[in-house]
Structure formats: structure tokens, C-alpha cells
Amino acid sequence: MSEDIQKLKEENERLTKINSVKSEIVSIGAHQIRTSLAALKWIIKMFLDGDLGKLNTEQETLLRKAYDGNERAIGLVSEILLINKSEQVVEKEYVFEEINLVDIIEGTIFDFSGESTARGIEIIFLKPSTNGIPHVKADKEKIRVVFQNLIENAIKYSNYHGKIFISIKLNDDDFVQVSVKDSGIGISEDSKRQIFEKFYRTEKAQKKEAMGSGIGLYTTKKIVENHGGKVWFDSIEGHGTTFLFTVPVWEK
Ligand code: ADP
């Protein structure tokens, strides 16, 4: 190995280490801030609920403002934690093993059942009737993040009473293909190019869902590509979106 390549390798290792220490500091700091904000939330709530005596109108108005501001701060810190976690997940070493994607899909749908029911949304898994879907070569933790991001988005950007269809098939002999289809707000032609960019959110999405970081699809793309697969989408604004991705079949 030439001296230059060795130097680059060492520099890369040094930067990776610095980045990991940074992530840890952000994580510890953000958790501490969120714990303090959560404590503050319950104290203000006790006042607002009248547990500590009746408030006059002025006191109540001010405390309501404090409560709302505190809620926004909790939301922001939660977003910081999410971004930080996503970066850690993508960068962490990949451990590939033989995985049954059907189990992961079912588990993730179960995890989101409370959220989807609360929004009146039905998630339908078009599970293959035969045992025809081969196992794939994947990192379990990371591929679960891909499903979480796609299903969470399908729920967030669907309208009340929307339906989400998830299907899985063998694409060719080498890849299993999964699709997550919603009938939600869709993505405009102008936005399509940028959809996988880090921190990108469409205006429509921001109006529908104030909370969001624009990190989910960026993370999804990185993870799928690190598996040797592809991710893409079809969408018609106002009618819905289908995200699709492939994962390589497990070779015995
Ligand atoms: P977030 O959902 O936190 O904004 P993502 O990276 O997951 O971030 O998604 C980026 C953007 O892509 C979203 O803000 C939204 O504009 C668009 N998007 C993603 N999934 C969908 C979907 N199922 N339907 C419509 N728009 C979507």
C-alpha cells in the first residue's frame, strides 16, 4: 500500500472516531435536555389542571404559552435524537445474515398498529400465500429501519381512512422486491428529484406534518444501497405514492 493511501486510511479512521464521539455527546446531552423538559411539562400540567389551586385567567394564559413552548422544545430535541440515531445506524458495521423479510414486515406493521388505528388508516399486507419468497442477505436491525421509515411515511402522508398496501415478490432470481403503497398526498414532479436528499421535505409534507426531519429517506437509500439493493418510487401528487426496494437473495 502506498504511503498516500495509508495516510488517507488513517485520516478516515480518525474522522470516524471523532464523529462517533460527537454522536455520543449529542445523544447524552439531548437525552438530558429531554428529561428536564419532560419534568417541566408535568409541573406546568399540574398547574394547568388545577391540582395546585385555581389559576386566574392571566396565569392560565401564560402557563399555556409556557406549556406549548416546552412541547415544541421536546419535539425539536426528539428530532435531534432521531437524526443522531439514524446517522449512527447507517455508519455502524453491517452484519449480514439470512433473514425472512416477511417476519420483519409483520413485526413492523404490528409496531405501527396503534399509530395507524389512531389515524383511521388500514395497513394491508398482501402476504404471499405460498412459501415462495426466499430468505434475503440483510442486516436485521438496519433493514428494519428501512421498513420503519417507509411505513411511518406512508402513515404520516396518508389522509384519514387511507389504506396502505405492502407487497413482496421475487424480482428475478437474485433479488426480493418490497413495495409500500399509499393513497396519500403524493409528491409533485418538481420535488421528485430531491426526495432522497438529506433534510429535504416538500412544502406539502411540512404543512401536513409539522414534525419531520427529512432524514428518513436519505437513511433508507444508504442502507438499501449498502445491501447491494435499489430504492425508488412512483408518485402522483394528490393520489398517492409507492416506494419500492430490493434486497439480495441469501445464497446458500
Ligand atoms: P420526513 O418524513 O421526516 O420529512 P423523510 O426523509 O422520511 O423525512 O422524507 C422526506 C420527504 O419525502 C418528506 O418530507 C415528504 O415530503 C416526502 N415523502 C416521503 N414519503 C412520502 C410519502 N409516502 N408520501 C408523500 N411524500 C412523502
Short mmCIF file of C-alpha atoms and ligand atoms in Angstrom, two decimals:
data_model
loop_
_atom_site.label_atom_id
_atom_site.label_comp_id
_atom_site.label_asym_id
_atom_site.label_seq_id
_atom_site.Cartn_x
_atom_site.Cartn_y
_atom_site.Cartn_z
CA MET A 1 0.00 0.00 0.00
CA SER A 2 1.46 3.39 -0.96
CA GLU A 3 2.19 5.95 1.74
CA ASP A 4 -0.59 8.26 0.49
CA ILE A 5 -3.26 5.56 0.71
CA GLN A 6 -2.09 4.61 4.21
CA LYS A 7 -2.31 8.28 5.28
CA LEU A 8 -5.84 8.58 3.86
CA LYS A 9 -6.88 5.41 5.67
CA GLU A 10 -5.54 6.73 8.98
CA GLU A 11 -7.24 10.09 8.46
CA ASN A 12 -10.51 8.34 7.66
CA GLU A 13 -10.28 6.27 10.85
CA ARG A 14 -9.52 9.39 12.88
CA LEU A 15 -12.55 11.25 11.45
CA THR A 16 -14.83 8.23 12.01
CA LYS A 17 -13.72 8.14 15.65
CA ILE A 18 -14.34 11.89 16.09
CA ASN A 19 -17.77 11.52 14.52
CA SER A 20 -18.69 8.67 16.82
CA VAL A 21 -17.60 10.66 19.92
CA LYS A 22 -19.65 13.64 18.62
CA SER A 23 -22.72 11.41 18.18
CA GLU A 24 -22.35 10.11 21.71
CA ILE A 25 -22.04 13.62 23.19
CA VAL A 26 -25.10 14.81 21.24
CA SER A 27 -27.05 11.75 22.36
CA ILE A 28 -26.20 12.14 26.07
CA GLY A 29 -26.83 15.92 26.01
CA ALA A 30 -30.12 15.65 24.12
CA HIS A 31 -31.41 12.90 26.43
CA GLN A 32 -30.60 15.02 29.48
CA ILE A 33 -32.34 18.07 28.00
CA ARG A 34 -35.39 15.98 27.08
CA THR A 35 -35.61 14.55 30.62
CA SER A 36 -35.55 18.07 32.12
CA LEU A 37 -38.16 19.30 29.63
CA ALA A 38 -40.39 16.31 30.40
CA ALA A 39 -40.20 17.09 34.13
CA LEU A 40 -41.08 20.72 33.40
CA LYS A 41 -44.02 19.60 31.27
CA TRP A 42 -45.61 17.68 34.15
CA ILE A 43 -45.12 20.52 36.62
CA ILE A 44 -46.81 23.01 34.25
CA LYS A 45 -49.56 20.48 33.55
CA MET A 46 -50.28 20.11 37.27
CA PHE A 47 -50.80 23.88 37.49
CA LEU A 48 -52.98 23.93 34.35
CA ASP A 49 -55.09 21.02 35.63
CA GLY A 50 -55.74 22.99 38.82
CA ASP A 51 -54.05 20.39 41.04
CA LEU A 52 -52.26 23.17 42.95
CA GLY A 53 -55.22 25.55 43.25
CA LYS A 54 -57.33 27.57 40.87
CA LEU A 55 -55.50 29.86 38.45
CA ASN A 56 -56.67 33.29 37.33
CA THR A 57 -57.05 33.90 33.56
CA GLU A 58 -53.73 35.70 33.18
CA GLN A 59 -51.82 32.95 34.99
CA GLU A 60 -53.52 30.31 32.89
CA THR A 61 -52.77 32.11 29.59
CA LEU A 62 -49.09 32.46 30.46
CA LEU A 63 -48.75 28.89 31.65
CA ARG A 64 -50.45 27.61 28.48
CA LYS A 65 -47.84 29.52 26.43
CA ALA A 66 -45.07 28.01 28.55
CA TYR A 67 -46.57 24.54 28.05
CA ASP A 68 -46.79 24.95 24.24
CA GLY A 69 -43.22 26.30 24.01
CA ASN A 70 -41.99 23.40 26.10
CA GLU A 71 -43.80 20.95 23.81
CA ARG A 72 -42.07 22.48 20.77
CA ALA A 73 -38.70 22.17 22.50
CA ILE A 74 -39.40 18.50 23.32
CA GLY A 75 -40.26 17.93 19.63
CA LEU A 76 -37.02 19.56 18.49
CA VAL A 77 -34.84 17.59 20.88
CA SER A 78 -36.61 14.39 19.78
CA GLU A 79 -35.77 15.25 16.15
CA ILE A 80 -32.11 15.81 17.07
CA LEU A 81 -32.06 12.40 18.76
CA LEU A 82 -33.64 10.79 15.71
CA ILE A 83 -31.14 12.34 13.27
CA ASN A 84 -28.27 11.34 15.50
CA LYS A 85 -29.57 7.78 15.80
CA SER A 86 -30.09 7.49 12.04
CA GLU A 87 -26.50 8.54 11.41
CA GLN A 88 -25.24 6.01 13.94
CA VAL A 89 -27.36 3.22 12.42
CA VAL A 90 -26.13 3.85 8.85
CA GLU A 91 -22.49 4.02 9.84
CA LYS A 92 -22.43 1.07 12.24
CA GLU A 93 -20.78 -2.02 10.81
CA TYR A 94 -23.12 -4.23 8.74
CA VAL A 95 -23.69 -7.78 9.92
CA PHE A 96 -25.30 -9.75 7.09
CA GLU A 97 -27.28 -12.87 7.89
CA GLU A 98 -30.10 -14.99 6.49
CA ILE A 99 -33.33 -13.05 7.10
CA ASN A 100 -37.01 -13.74 6.49
CA LEU A 101 -38.38 -10.36 5.35
CA VAL A 102 -41.99 -11.48 5.90
CA ASP A 103 -41.33 -11.67 9.68
CA ILE A 104 -39.79 -8.20 9.69
CA ILE A 105 -42.72 -6.73 7.73
CA GLU A 106 -45.26 -8.31 10.11
CA GLY A 107 -43.34 -7.12 13.16
CA THR A 108 -43.11 -3.56 11.87
CA ILE A 109 -46.81 -3.44 10.93
CA PHE A 110 -47.59 -4.57 14.48
CA ASP A 111 -45.34 -1.84 15.92
CA PHE A 112 -47.26 0.82 13.96
CA SER A 113 -50.75 -0.57 14.54
CA GLY A 114 -51.51 1.91 17.36
CA GLU A 115 -50.41 4.88 15.26
CA SER A 116 -52.31 3.75 12.14
CA THR A 117 -55.52 2.97 14.06
CA ALA A 118 -55.38 6.39 15.74
CA ARG A 119 -55.29 7.95 12.26
CA GLY A 120 -58.02 5.69 10.86
CA ILE A 121 -55.57 4.10 8.44
CA GLU A 122 -55.59 0.43 7.47
CA ILE A 123 -52.35 -1.39 6.67
CA ILE A 124 -52.85 -4.42 4.42
CA PHE A 125 -50.03 -6.88 3.93
CA LEU A 126 -50.55 -8.83 0.69
CA LYS A 127 -48.69 -11.78 2.12
CA PRO A 128 -47.68 -14.37 -0.48
CA SER A 129 -49.86 -17.45 0.02
CA THR A 130 -47.15 -19.97 -0.71
CA ASN A 131 -43.76 -20.10 0.88
CA GLY A 132 -42.34 -18.71 -2.36
CA ILE A 133 -40.31 -15.81 -1.01
CA PRO A 134 -36.70 -16.80 -0.41
CA HIS A 135 -34.76 -15.50 2.56
CA VAL A 136 -32.51 -12.50 1.95
CA LYS A 137 -29.00 -11.44 2.89
CA ALA A 138 -29.51 -8.50 5.21
CA ASP A 139 -28.55 -6.73 8.42
CA LYS A 140 -31.67 -7.27 10.52
CA GLU A 141 -31.51 -4.08 12.58
CA LYS A 142 -30.85 -1.88 9.58
CA ILE A 143 -33.39 -3.40 7.22
CA ARG A 144 -35.98 -2.96 9.98
CA VAL A 145 -35.15 0.78 9.94
CA VAL A 146 -35.95 0.82 6.19
CA PHE A 147 -39.42 -0.65 6.85
CA GLN A 148 -39.99 1.67 9.79
CA ASN A 149 -39.18 4.73 7.66
CA LEU A 150 -41.35 3.69 4.71
CA ILE A 151 -44.35 2.60 6.78
CA GLU A 152 -44.11 5.64 9.05
CA ASN A 153 -44.06 7.94 5.99
CA ALA A 154 -46.96 6.11 4.36
CA ILE A 155 -48.98 6.69 7.56
CA LYS A 156 -47.86 10.31 8.05
CA TYR A 157 -48.61 11.36 4.48
CA SER A 158 -51.92 9.48 4.13
CA ASN A 159 -55.29 11.00 4.75
CA TYR A 160 -57.77 9.78 7.33
CA HIS A 161 -59.31 6.44 6.25
CA GLY A 162 -56.41 5.83 3.88
CA LYS A 163 -55.24 2.33 3.01
CA ILE A 164 -51.63 1.18 2.81
CA PHE A 165 -50.74 -1.93 0.81
CA ILE A 166 -47.47 -3.76 1.40
CA SER A 167 -46.38 -6.47 -1.01
CA ILE A 168 -43.35 -8.65 -1.53
CA LYS A 169 -42.22 -10.69 -4.51
CA LEU A 170 -39.20 -12.34 -6.07
CA ASN A 171 -37.99 -9.77 -8.61
CA ASP A 172 -35.68 -12.01 -10.56
CA ASP A 173 -33.67 -14.90 -9.18
CA ASP A 174 -31.32 -12.59 -7.31
CA PHE A 175 -33.48 -10.02 -5.56
CA VAL A 176 -36.59 -9.82 -3.40
CA GLN A 177 -38.66 -6.69 -4.05
CA VAL A 178 -40.88 -4.99 -1.49
CA SER A 179 -43.38 -2.20 -2.11
CA VAL A 180 -45.23 0.12 0.24
CA LYS A 181 -48.17 1.84 -1.48
CA ASP A 182 -50.27 4.63 -0.02
CA SER A 183 -53.08 6.79 -1.34
CA GLY A 184 -51.88 9.94 0.40
CA ILE A 185 -50.71 13.43 -0.57
CA GLY A 186 -48.22 12.22 -3.22
CA ILE A 187 -45.09 14.00 -4.44
CA SER A 188 -45.07 16.77 -7.04
CA GLU A 189 -43.00 16.46 -10.23
CA ASP A 190 -40.77 19.35 -9.08
CA SER A 191 -39.90 17.61 -5.81
CA LYS A 192 -39.19 14.15 -7.15
CA ARG A 193 -35.52 14.79 -7.91
CA GLN A 194 -34.71 15.82 -4.34
CA ILE A 195 -36.71 13.31 -2.37
CA PHE A 196 -33.70 11.23 -1.16
CA GLU A 197 -31.61 14.29 -0.24
CA LYS A 198 -30.68 14.73 3.40
CA PHE A 199 -33.09 17.10 5.26
CA TYR A 200 -35.31 17.60 2.19
CA ARG A 201 -39.06 17.90 2.88
CA THR A 202 -41.74 19.01 0.44
CA GLU A 203 -43.82 22.04 1.38
CA LYS A 204 -46.96 19.95 1.29
CA ALA A 205 -45.44 17.42 3.70
CA GLN A 206 -44.40 20.21 6.07
CA LYS A 207 -47.94 21.58 6.08
CA LYS A 208 -49.46 18.15 6.73
CA GLU A 209 -46.91 17.04 9.32
CA ALA A 210 -45.03 19.71 11.23
CA MET A 211 -42.78 17.06 12.77
CA GLY A 212 -40.21 15.52 10.44
CA SER A 213 -36.52 15.83 9.73
CA GLY A 214 -36.04 14.78 6.11
CA ILE A 215 -33.51 12.18 7.23
CA GLY A 216 -35.63 9.02 6.86
CA LEU A 217 -35.40 8.53 3.09
CA TYR A 218 -31.75 9.57 2.98
CA THR A 219 -31.04 6.88 5.60
CA THR A 220 -33.24 4.37 3.76
CA LYS A 221 -31.35 4.84 0.48
CA LYS A 222 -27.95 4.48 2.16
CA ILE A 223 -29.00 1.31 3.97
CA VAL A 224 -30.58 -0.32 0.89
CA GLU A 225 -27.57 0.53 -1.28
CA ASN A 226 -25.18 -0.80 1.37
CA HIS A 227 -27.07 -4.10 0.98
CA GLY A 228 -26.49 -4.02 -2.80
CA GLY A 229 -30.16 -3.21 -3.48
CA LYS A 230 -32.02 -0.27 -5.02
CA VAL A 231 -34.81 2.01 -3.81
CA TRP A 232 -37.16 4.10 -5.98
CA PHE A 233 -40.72 5.39 -6.06
CA ASP A 234 -43.73 6.20 -8.22
CA SER A 235 -45.99 9.02 -7.19
CA ILE A 236 -48.84 11.16 -8.45
CA GLU A 237 -49.45 14.34 -6.50
CA GLY A 238 -52.76 14.19 -4.68
CA HIS A 239 -53.23 10.47 -5.40
CA GLY A 240 -50.52 8.55 -3.60
CA THR A 241 -47.04 7.15 -3.58
CA THR A 242 -45.44 3.72 -3.87
CA PHE A 243 -41.94 3.17 -2.54
CA LEU A 244 -40.11 0.05 -3.75
CA PHE A 245 -36.80 -1.50 -2.81
CA THR A 246 -34.83 -4.66 -3.44
CA VAL A 247 -32.63 -6.82 -1.22
CA PRO A 248 -30.38 -9.63 -2.49
CA VAL A 249 -31.47 -13.22 -2.00
CA TRP A 250 -29.50 -15.28 0.54
CA GLU A 251 -27.18 -17.61 -1.37
CA LYS A 252 -26.60 -20.93 0.38
P1 ADP B 1 -39.68 13.24 6.94
O1 ADP B 1 -40.83 12.30 6.74
O2 ADP B 1 -39.17 13.25 8.33
O3 ADP B 1 -39.96 14.60 6.43
P2 ADP B 1 -38.20 11.59 5.03
O4 ADP B 1 -36.75 11.65 4.69
O5 ADP B 1 -38.71 10.30 5.54
O6 ADP B 1 -38.43 12.75 6.08
O7 ADP B 1 -39.00 12.02 3.75
C1 ADP B 1 -38.56 13.15 3.00
C2 ADP B 1 -39.72 13.81 2.32
O8 ADP B 1 -40.22 12.96 1.27
C3 ADP B 1 -40.95 14.05 3.20
O9 ADP B 1 -40.82 15.23 3.95
C4 ADP B 1 -42.06 14.16 2.17
O10 ADP B 1 -42.02 15.43 1.57
C5 ADP B 1 -41.63 13.13 1.14
N1 ADP B 1 -42.27 11.81 1.36
C6 ADP B 1 -41.71 10.70 1.90
N2 ADP B 1 -42.57 9.67 1.91
C7 ADP B 1 -43.72 10.13 1.38
C8 ADP B 1 -45.00 9.55 1.10
N3 ADP B 1 -45.27 8.28 1.39
N4 ADP B 1 -45.93 10.33 0.51
C9 ADP B 1 -45.67 11.63 0.19
N5 ADP B 1 -44.50 12.24 0.43
C10 ADP B 1 -43.53 11.51 1.01
#
